[in-house]
mmCIF file of C-alpha atoms and ligand atoms in Angstrom:
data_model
loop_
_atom_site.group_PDB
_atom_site.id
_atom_site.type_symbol
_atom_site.label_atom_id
_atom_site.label_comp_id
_atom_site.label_asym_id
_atom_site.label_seq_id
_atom_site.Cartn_x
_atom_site.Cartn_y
_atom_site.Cartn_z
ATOM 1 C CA UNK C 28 84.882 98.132 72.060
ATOM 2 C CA UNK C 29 86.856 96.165 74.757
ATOM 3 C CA UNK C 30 85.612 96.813 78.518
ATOM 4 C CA UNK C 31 88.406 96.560 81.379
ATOM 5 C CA UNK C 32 87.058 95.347 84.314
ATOM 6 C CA UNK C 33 89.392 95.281 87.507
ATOM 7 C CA UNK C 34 88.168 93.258 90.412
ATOM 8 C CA UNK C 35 89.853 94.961 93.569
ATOM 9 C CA UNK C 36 89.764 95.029 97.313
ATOM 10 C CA UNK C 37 92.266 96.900 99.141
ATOM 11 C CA UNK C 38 92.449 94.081 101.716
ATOM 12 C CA UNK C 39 93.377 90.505 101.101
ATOM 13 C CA UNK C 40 91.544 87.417 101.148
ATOM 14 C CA UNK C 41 88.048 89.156 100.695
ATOM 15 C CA UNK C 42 87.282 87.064 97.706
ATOM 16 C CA UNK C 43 88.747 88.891 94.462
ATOM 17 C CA UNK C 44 90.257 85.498 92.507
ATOM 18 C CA UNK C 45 87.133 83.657 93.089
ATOM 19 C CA UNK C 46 85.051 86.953 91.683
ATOM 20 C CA UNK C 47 87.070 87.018 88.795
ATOM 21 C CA UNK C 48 86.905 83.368 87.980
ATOM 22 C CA UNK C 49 83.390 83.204 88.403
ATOM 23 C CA UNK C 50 82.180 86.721 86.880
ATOM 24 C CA UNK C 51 84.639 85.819 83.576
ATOM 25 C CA UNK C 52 83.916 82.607 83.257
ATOM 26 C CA UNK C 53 79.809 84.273 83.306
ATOM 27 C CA UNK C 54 80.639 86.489 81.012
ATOM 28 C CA UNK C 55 82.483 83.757 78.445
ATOM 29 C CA UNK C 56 79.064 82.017 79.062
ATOM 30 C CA UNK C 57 77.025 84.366 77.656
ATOM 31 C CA UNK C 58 78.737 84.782 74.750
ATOM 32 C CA UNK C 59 81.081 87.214 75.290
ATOM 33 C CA UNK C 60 84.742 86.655 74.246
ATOM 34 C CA UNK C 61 86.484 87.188 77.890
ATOM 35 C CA UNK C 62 90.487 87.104 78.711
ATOM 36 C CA UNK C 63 91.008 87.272 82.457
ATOM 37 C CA UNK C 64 94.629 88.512 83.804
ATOM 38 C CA UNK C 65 96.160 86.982 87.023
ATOM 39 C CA UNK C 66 97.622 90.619 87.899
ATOM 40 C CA UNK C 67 99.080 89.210 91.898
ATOM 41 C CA UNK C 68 102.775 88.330 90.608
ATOM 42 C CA UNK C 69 104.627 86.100 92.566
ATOM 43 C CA UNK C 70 101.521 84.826 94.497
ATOM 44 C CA UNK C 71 99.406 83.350 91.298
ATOM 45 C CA UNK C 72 96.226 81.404 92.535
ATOM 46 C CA UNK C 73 93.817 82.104 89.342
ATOM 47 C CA UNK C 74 95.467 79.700 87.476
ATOM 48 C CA UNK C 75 94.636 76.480 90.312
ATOM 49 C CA UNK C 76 90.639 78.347 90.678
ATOM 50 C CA UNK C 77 90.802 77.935 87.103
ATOM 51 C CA UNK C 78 91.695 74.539 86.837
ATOM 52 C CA UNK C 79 94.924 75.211 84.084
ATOM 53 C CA UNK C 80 97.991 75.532 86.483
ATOM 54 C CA UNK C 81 99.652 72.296 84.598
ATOM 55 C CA UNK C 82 99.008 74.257 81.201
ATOM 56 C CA UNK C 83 101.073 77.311 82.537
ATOM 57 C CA UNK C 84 104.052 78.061 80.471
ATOM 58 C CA UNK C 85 104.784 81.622 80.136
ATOM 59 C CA UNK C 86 103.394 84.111 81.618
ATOM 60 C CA UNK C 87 101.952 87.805 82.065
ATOM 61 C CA UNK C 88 106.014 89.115 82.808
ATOM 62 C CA UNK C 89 106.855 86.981 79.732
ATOM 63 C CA UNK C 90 104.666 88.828 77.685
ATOM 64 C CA UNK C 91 105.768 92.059 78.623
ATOM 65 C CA UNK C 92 109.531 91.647 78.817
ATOM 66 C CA UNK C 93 109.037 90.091 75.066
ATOM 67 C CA UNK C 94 110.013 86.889 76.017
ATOM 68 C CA UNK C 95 107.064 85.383 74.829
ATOM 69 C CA UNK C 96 103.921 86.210 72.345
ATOM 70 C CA UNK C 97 100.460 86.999 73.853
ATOM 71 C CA UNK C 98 98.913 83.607 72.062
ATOM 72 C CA UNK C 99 101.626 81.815 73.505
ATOM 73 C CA UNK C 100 101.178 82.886 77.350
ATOM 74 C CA UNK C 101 97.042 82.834 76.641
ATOM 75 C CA UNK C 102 95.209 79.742 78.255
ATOM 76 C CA UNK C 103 92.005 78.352 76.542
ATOM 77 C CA UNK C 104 89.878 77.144 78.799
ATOM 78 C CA UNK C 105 88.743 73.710 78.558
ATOM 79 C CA UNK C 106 84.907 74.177 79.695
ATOM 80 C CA UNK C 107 84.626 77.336 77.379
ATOM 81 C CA UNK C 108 85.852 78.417 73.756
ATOM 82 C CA UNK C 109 85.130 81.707 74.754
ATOM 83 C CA UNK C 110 87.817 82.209 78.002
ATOM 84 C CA UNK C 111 91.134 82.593 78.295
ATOM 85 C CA UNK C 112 93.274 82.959 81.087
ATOM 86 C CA UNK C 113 96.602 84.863 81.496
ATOM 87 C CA UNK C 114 98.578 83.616 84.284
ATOM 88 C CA UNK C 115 100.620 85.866 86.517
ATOM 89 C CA UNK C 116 104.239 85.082 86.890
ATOM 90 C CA UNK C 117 105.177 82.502 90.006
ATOM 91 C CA UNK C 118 108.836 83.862 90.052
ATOM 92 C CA UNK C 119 109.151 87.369 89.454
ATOM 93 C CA UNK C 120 108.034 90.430 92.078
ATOM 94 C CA UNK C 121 105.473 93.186 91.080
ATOM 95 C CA UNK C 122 107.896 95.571 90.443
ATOM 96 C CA UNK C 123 108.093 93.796 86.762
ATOM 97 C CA UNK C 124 104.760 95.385 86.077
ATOM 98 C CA UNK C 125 105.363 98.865 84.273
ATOM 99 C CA UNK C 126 102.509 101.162 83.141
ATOM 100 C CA UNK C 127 103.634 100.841 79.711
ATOM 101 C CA UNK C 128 104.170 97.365 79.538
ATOM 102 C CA UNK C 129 100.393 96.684 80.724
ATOM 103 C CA UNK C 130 99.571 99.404 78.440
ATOM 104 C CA UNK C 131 100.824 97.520 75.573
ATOM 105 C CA UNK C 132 99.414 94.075 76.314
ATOM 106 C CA UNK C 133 96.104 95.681 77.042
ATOM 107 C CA UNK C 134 95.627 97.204 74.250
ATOM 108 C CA UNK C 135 96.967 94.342 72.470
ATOM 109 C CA UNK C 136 94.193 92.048 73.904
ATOM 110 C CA UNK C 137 91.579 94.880 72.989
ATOM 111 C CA UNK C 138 91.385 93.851 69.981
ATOM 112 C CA UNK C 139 90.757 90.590 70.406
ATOM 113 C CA UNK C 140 88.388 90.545 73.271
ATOM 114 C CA UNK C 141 84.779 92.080 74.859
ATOM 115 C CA UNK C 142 85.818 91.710 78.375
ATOM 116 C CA UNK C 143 89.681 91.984 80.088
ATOM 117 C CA UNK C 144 89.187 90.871 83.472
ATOM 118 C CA UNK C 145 91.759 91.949 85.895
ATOM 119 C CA UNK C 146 92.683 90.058 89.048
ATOM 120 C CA UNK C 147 93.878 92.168 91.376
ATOM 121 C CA UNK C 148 96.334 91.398 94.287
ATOM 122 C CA UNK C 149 96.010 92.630 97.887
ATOM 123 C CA UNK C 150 96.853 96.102 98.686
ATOM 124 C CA UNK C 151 97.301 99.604 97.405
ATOM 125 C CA UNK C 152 100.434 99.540 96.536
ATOM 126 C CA UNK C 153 102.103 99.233 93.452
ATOM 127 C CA UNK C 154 100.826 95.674 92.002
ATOM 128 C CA UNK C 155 96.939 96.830 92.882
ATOM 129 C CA UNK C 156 97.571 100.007 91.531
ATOM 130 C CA UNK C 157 98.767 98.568 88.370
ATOM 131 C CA UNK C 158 95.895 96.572 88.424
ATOM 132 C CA UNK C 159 93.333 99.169 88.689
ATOM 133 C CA UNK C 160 95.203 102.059 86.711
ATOM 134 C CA UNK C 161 92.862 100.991 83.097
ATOM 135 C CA UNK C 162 90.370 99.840 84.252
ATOM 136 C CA UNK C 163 86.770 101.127 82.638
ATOM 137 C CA UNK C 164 84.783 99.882 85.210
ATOM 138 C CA UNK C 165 85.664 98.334 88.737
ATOM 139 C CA UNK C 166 84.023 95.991 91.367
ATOM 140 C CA UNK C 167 84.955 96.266 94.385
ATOM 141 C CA UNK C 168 84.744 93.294 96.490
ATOM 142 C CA UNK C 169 83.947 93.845 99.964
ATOM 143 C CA UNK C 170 82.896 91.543 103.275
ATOM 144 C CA UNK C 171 80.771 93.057 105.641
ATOM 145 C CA UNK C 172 83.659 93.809 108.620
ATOM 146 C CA UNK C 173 85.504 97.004 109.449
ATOM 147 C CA UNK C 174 88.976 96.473 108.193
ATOM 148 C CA UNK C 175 87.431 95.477 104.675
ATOM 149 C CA UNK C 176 84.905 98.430 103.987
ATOM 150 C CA UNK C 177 87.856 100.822 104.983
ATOM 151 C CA UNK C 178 90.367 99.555 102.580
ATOM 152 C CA UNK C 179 86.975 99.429 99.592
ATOM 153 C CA UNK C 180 87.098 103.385 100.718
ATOM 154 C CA UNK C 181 90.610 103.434 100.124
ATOM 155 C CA UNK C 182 90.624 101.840 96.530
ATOM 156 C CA UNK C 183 87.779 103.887 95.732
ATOM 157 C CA UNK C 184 90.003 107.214 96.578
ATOM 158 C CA UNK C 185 92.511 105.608 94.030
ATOM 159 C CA UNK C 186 89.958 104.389 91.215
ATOM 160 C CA UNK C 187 88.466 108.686 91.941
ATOM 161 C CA UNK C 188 92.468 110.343 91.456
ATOM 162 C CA UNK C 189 95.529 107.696 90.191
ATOM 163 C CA UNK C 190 93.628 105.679 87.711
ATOM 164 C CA UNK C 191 93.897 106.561 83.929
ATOM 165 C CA UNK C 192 90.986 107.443 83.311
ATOM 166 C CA UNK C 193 91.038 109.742 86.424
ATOM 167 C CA UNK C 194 94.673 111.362 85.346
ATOM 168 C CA UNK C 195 93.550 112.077 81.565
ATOM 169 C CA UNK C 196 90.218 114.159 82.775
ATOM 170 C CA UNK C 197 88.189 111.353 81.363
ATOM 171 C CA UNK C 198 84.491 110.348 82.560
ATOM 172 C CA UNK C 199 85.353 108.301 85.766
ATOM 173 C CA UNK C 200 85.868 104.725 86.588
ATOM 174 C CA UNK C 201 82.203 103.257 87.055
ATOM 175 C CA UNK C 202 82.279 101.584 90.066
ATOM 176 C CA UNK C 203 80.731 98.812 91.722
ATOM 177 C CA UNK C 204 80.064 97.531 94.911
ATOM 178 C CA UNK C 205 80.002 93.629 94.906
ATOM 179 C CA UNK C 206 79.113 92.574 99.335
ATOM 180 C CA UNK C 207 81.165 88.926 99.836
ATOM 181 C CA UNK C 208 80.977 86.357 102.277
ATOM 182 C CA UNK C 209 77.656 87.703 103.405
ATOM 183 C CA UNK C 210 75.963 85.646 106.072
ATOM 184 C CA UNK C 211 72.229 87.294 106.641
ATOM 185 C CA UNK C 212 71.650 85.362 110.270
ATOM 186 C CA UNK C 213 74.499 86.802 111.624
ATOM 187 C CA UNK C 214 72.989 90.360 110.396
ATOM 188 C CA UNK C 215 69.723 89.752 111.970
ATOM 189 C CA UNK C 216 71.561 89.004 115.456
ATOM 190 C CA UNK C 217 73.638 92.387 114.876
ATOM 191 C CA UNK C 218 76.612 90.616 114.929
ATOM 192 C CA UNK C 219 77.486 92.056 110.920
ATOM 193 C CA UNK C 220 77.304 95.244 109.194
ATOM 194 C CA UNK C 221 73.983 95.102 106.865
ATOM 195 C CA UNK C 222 74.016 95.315 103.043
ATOM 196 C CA UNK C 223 72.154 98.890 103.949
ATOM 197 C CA UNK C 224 75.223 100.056 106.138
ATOM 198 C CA UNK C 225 78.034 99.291 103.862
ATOM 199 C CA UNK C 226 75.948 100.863 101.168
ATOM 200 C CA UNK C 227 75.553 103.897 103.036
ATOM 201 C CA UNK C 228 79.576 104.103 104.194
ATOM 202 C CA UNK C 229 80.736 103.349 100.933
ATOM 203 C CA UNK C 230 77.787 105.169 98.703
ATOM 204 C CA UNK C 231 79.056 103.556 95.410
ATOM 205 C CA UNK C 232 75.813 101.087 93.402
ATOM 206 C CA UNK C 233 75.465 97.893 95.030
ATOM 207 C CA UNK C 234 76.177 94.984 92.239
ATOM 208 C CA UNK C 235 75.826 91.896 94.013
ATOM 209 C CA UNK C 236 75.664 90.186 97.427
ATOM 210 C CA UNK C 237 77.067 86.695 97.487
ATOM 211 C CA UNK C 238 76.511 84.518 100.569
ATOM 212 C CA UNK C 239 79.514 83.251 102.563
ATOM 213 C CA UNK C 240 78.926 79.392 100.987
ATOM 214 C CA UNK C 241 80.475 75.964 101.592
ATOM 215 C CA UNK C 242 80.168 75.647 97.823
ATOM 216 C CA UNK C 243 82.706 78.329 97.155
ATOM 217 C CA UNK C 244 85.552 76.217 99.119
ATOM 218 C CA UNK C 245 84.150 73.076 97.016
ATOM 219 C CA UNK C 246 84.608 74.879 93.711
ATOM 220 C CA UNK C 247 88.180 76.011 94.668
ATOM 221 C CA UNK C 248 88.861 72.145 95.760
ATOM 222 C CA UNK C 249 88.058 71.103 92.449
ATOM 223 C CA UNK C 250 89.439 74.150 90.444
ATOM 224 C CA UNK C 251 85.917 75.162 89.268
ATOM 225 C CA UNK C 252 84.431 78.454 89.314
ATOM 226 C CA UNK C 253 81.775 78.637 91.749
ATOM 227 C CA UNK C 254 79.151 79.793 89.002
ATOM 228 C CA UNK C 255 79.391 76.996 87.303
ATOM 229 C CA UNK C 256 78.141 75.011 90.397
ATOM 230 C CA UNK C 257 74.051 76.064 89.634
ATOM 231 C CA UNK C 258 72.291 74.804 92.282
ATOM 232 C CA UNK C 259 74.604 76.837 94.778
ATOM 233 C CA UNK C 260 73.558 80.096 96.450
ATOM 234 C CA UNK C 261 77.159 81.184 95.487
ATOM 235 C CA UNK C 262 76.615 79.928 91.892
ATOM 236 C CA UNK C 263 73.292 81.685 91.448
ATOM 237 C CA UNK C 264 74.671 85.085 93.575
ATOM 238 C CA UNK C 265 77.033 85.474 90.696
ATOM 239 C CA UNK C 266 75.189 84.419 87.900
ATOM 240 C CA UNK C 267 72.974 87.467 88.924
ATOM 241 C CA UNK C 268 75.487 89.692 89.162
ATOM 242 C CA UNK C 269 76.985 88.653 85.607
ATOM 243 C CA UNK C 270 73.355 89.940 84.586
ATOM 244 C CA UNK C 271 73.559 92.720 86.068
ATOM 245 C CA UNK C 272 77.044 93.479 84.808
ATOM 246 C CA UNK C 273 75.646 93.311 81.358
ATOM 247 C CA UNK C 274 72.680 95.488 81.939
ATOM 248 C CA UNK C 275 69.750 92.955 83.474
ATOM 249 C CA UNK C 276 67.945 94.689 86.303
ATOM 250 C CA UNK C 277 67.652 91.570 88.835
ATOM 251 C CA UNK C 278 66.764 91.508 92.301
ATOM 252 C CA UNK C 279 69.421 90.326 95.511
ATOM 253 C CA UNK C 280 68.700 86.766 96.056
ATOM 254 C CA UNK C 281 70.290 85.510 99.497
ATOM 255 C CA UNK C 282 70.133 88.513 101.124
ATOM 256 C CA UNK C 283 67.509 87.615 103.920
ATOM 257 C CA UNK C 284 68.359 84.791 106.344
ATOM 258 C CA UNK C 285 66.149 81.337 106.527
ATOM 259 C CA UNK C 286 62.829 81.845 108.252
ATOM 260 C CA UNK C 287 63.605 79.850 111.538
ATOM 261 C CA UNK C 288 61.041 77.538 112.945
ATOM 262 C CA UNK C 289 58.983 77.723 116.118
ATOM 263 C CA UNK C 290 61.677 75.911 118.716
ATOM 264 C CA UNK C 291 64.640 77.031 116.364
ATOM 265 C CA UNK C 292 63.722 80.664 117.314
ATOM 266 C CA UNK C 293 62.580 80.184 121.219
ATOM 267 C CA UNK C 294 65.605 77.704 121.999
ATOM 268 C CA UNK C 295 67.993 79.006 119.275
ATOM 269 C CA UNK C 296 70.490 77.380 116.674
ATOM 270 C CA UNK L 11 67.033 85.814 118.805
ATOM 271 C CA UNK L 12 66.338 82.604 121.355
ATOM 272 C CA UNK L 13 65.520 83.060 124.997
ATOM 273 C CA UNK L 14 69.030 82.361 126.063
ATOM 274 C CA UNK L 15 70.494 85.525 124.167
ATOM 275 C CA UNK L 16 67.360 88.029 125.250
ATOM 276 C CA UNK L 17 69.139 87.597 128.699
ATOM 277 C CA UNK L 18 72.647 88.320 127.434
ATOM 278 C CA UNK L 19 71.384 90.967 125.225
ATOM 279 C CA UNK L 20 71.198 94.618 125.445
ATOM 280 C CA UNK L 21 73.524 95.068 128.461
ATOM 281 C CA UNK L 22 76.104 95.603 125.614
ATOM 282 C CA UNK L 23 75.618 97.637 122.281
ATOM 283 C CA UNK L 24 75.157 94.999 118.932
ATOM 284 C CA UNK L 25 78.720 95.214 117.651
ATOM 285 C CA UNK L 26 77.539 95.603 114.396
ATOM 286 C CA UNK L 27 76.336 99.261 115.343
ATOM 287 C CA UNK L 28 79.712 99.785 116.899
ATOM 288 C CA UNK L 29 80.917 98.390 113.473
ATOM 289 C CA UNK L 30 79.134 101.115 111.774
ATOM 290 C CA UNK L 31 79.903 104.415 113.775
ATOM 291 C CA UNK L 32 83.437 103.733 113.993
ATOM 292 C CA UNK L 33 83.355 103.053 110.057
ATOM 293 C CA UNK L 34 81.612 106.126 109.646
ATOM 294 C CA UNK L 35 83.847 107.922 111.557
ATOM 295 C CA UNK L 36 87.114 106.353 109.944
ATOM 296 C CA UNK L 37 86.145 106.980 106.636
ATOM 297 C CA UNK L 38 85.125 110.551 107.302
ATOM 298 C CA UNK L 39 88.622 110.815 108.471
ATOM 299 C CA UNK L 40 90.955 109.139 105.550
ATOM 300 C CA UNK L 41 88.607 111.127 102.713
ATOM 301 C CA UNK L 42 89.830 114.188 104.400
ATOM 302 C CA UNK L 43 93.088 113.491 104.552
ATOM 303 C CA UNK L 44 92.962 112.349 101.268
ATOM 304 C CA UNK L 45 92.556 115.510 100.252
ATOM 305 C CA UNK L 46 94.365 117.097 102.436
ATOM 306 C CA UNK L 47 97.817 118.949 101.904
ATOM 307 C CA UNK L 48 101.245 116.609 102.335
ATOM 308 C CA UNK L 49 102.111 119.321 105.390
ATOM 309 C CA UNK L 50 99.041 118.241 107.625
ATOM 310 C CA UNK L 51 100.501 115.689 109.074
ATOM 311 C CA UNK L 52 103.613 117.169 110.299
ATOM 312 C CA UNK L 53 101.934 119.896 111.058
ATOM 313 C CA UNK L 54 99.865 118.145 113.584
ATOM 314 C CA UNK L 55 102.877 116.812 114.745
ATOM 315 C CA UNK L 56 104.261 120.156 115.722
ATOM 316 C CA UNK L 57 101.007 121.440 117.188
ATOM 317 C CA UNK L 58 100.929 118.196 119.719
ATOM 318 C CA UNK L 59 104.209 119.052 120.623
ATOM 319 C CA UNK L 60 103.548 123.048 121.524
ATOM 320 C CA UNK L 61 100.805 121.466 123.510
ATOM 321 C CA UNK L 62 103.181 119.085 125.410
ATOM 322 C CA UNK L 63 105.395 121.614 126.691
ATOM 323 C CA UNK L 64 102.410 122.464 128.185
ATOM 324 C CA UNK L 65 99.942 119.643 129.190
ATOM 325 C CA UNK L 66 100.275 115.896 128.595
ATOM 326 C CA UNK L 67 98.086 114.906 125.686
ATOM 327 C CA UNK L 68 97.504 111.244 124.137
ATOM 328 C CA UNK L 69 97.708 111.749 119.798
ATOM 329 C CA UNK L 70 93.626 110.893 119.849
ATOM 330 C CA UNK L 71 92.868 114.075 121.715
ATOM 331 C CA UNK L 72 93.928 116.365 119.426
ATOM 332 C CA UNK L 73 92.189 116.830 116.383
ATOM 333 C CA UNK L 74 93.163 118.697 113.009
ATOM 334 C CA UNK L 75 91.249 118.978 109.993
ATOM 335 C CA UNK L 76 91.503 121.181 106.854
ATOM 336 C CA UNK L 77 87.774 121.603 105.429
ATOM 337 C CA UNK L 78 87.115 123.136 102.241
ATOM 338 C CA UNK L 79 83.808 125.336 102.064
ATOM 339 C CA UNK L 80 83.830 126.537 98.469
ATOM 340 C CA UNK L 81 85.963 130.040 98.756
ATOM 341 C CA UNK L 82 88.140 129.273 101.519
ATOM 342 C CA UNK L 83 89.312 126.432 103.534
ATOM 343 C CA UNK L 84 89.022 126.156 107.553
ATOM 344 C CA UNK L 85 91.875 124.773 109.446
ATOM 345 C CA UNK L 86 89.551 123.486 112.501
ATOM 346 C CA UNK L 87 92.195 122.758 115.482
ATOM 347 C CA UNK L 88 90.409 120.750 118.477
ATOM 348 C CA UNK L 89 91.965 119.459 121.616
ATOM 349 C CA UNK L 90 90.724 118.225 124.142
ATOM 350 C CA UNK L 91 92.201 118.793 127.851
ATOM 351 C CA UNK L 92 92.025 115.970 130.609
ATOM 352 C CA UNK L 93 90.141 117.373 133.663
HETATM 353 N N1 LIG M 327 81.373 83.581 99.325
HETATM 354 C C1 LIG M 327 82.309 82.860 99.976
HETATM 355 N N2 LIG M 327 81.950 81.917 100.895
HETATM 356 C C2 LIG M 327 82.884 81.185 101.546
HETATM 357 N N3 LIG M 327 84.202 81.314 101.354
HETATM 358 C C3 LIG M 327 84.642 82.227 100.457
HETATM 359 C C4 LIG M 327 83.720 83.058 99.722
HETATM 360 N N4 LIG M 327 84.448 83.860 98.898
HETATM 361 C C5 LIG M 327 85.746 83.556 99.118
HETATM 362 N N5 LIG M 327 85.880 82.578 100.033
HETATM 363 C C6 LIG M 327 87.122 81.968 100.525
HETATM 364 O O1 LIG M 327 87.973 82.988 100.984
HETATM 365 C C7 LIG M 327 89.324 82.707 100.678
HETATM 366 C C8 LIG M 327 89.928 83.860 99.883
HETATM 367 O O2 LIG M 327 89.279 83.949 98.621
HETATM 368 P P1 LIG M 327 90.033 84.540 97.356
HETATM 369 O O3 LIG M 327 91.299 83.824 97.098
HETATM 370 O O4 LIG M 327 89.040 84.622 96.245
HETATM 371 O O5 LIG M 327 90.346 85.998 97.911
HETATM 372 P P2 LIG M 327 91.319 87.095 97.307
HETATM 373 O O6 LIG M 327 90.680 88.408 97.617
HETATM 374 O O7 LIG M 327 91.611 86.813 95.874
HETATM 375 O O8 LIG M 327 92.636 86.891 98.168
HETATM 376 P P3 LIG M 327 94.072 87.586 97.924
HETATM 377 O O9 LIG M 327 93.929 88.982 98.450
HETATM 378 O O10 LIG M 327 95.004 86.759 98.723
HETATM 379 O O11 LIG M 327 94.321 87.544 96.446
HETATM 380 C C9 LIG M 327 89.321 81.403 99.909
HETATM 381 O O12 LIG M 327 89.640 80.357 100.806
HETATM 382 C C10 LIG M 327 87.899 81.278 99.424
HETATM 383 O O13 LIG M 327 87.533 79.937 99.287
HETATM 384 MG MG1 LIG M 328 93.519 86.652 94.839
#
């Protein structure tokens, strides 16, 4: 049985692309046969995270106008058998999504895959809703800061009544909390919301908490995902919360800030 | 927190506790009117404007909410007069 797994925000920029790259290419890694969809047409970026944007020749719209076959739009990934990547369209606008023509490829792809991992784009309008509308379970990606915990609360109000799931009376879209761009010093000087207070707004299960890292803008200059980069605090953050997507209980890593030293903490820095 | 900031501390609330009560309050809000009828809004905009004839109110002081205790639902009307 195929799992669809939308990775969503509400507000842009938060870090959905590099969640989906990194949490599909986890998945691929542990076995799992994973396809992840570059839903934000007309603004593709998955496919440069990814490393493939010279092996892009049809696309998502392609697919669904019948212009070209699912194998044919599907990227393999070169680091893993086990990924593929469907690129979003560079030239069309998001109005060439339709319910039934996501329908179709998604349920096309179910049978082929574990895991359907779907990029969403910025928003709540049509293109995120499109995104979303499937989807078995959701993470919402969220950075400690006012604007972005009110647009999570807005996606989760559309996950809870416009999704499929939520339209056909079935059990609901299981949702997931995944705290981006986290930076644990700046909590400790009360300058940031704490995991405990976006927890609280929000009240959906906390999935991860990955630290605001240098090594995520690395991985995006050289069009790796950031789990693949081990040693990193990002890399690690998400490797946990790959586990704990597929039912490992783990604890949050990177969640505390550095114990200062003795002059650090009298003279600061 | 270094001795520099203990000086420059405290005179003004940590702004992520500001962060957090206006959240809480915002989000209170939107799942309301999430829920809410379509007619609430311009509803509200015809109460504020029986008020103006009257008294000049800003939008923030008047406050309408439609909660939903099981059997019956409460249209709570608050506004607040300047002195
Ligand atoms: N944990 C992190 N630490 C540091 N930088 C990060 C982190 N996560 C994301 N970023 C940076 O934030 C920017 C936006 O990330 P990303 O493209 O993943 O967001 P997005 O939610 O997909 O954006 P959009 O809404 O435009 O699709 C990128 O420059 C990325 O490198
Ligand atoms: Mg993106």
């Amino acid at each position: 049985m195929a799992t669809i797994i939308v990775v969503t925000s509400g507000k842009g920029g938060v870090g959905k692309t590099t969640t989906s790259a990194a949490v599909s290419m986890g998945l691929a890694q542990a076995g799992h046969k994973t396809v992840v969809i570059d839903f934000d047409i007309g603004l593709r970026n998955l496919d440069i995270i990814m490393n493939c944007e010279r092996r892009v020749v049809f696309d998502f719209v392609n697919v669904i106008q019948g212009d070209a076959s699912l194998n044919q739009a599907l990227i393999k990934d070169k680091r893993c058998d086990k990924l593929f990547i469907l690129p979003a369209s560079q030239t069309r606008d998001k109005d060439a999504l339709t319910k039934d023509g996501v329908q179709q490829v998604l349920n096309q792809l179910k049978q082929d895959f574990e895991f359907i991992i779907c990029d969403s784009p910025a928003g709540i309008e049509h293109g995120a809703q499109m995104a979303l509308y499937f989807a078995d379970k959701a993470i919402v990606v969220t950075n400690p800061e006012v604007s972005s915990v009110r647009d999570s609360d807005r996606i989760l109000g559309i996950l809870q009544s416009k999704s499929y799931r939520a339209e056909n009376n079935m059990p609901p879209v299981d949702e997931h909390l995944l705290i981006t761009r986290f930076d644990p010093a700046r909590v400790i000087k009360g300058e940031m919301l704490s995991i405990a207070d976006i927890e609280d707004i929000l009240a959906v299960k906390l999935l991860g908490v990955i630290p605001e890292s240098q090594a995520v803008l690395n991985a995006s200059n050289n069009g790796t995902p950031v789990i693949l980069d081990e040693k990193s605090d990002a890399g690690q953050a998400y490797q946990d919360t790959v586990a704990r997507l597929l039912g490992d209980d783990r604890p949050h890593r990177f969640t505390e800030a550095q114990k200062k030293g003795f002059l650090q903490r009298v003279f600061g820095g | 927190m270094s001795i520099f900031e203990l000086f420059s501390r405290n005179k003004e609330e940590r702004s992520a506790n500001v962060a957090k009560e206006r959240l809480q309050v915002i989000v209170a809000h939107e799942r309301r009117a999430r829920n809410a009828p379509s007619y609430l809004p311009a509803m509200q905009n015809e109460i504020l404007a029986v008020i103006r004839k009257y008294v000049e109110i800003d939008n923030d002081q008047l406050q309408v909410d439609l909660n939903d205790d099981g059997n019956c639902s409460v249209l709570e009307v608050n506004v607040n007069l300047p002195k």
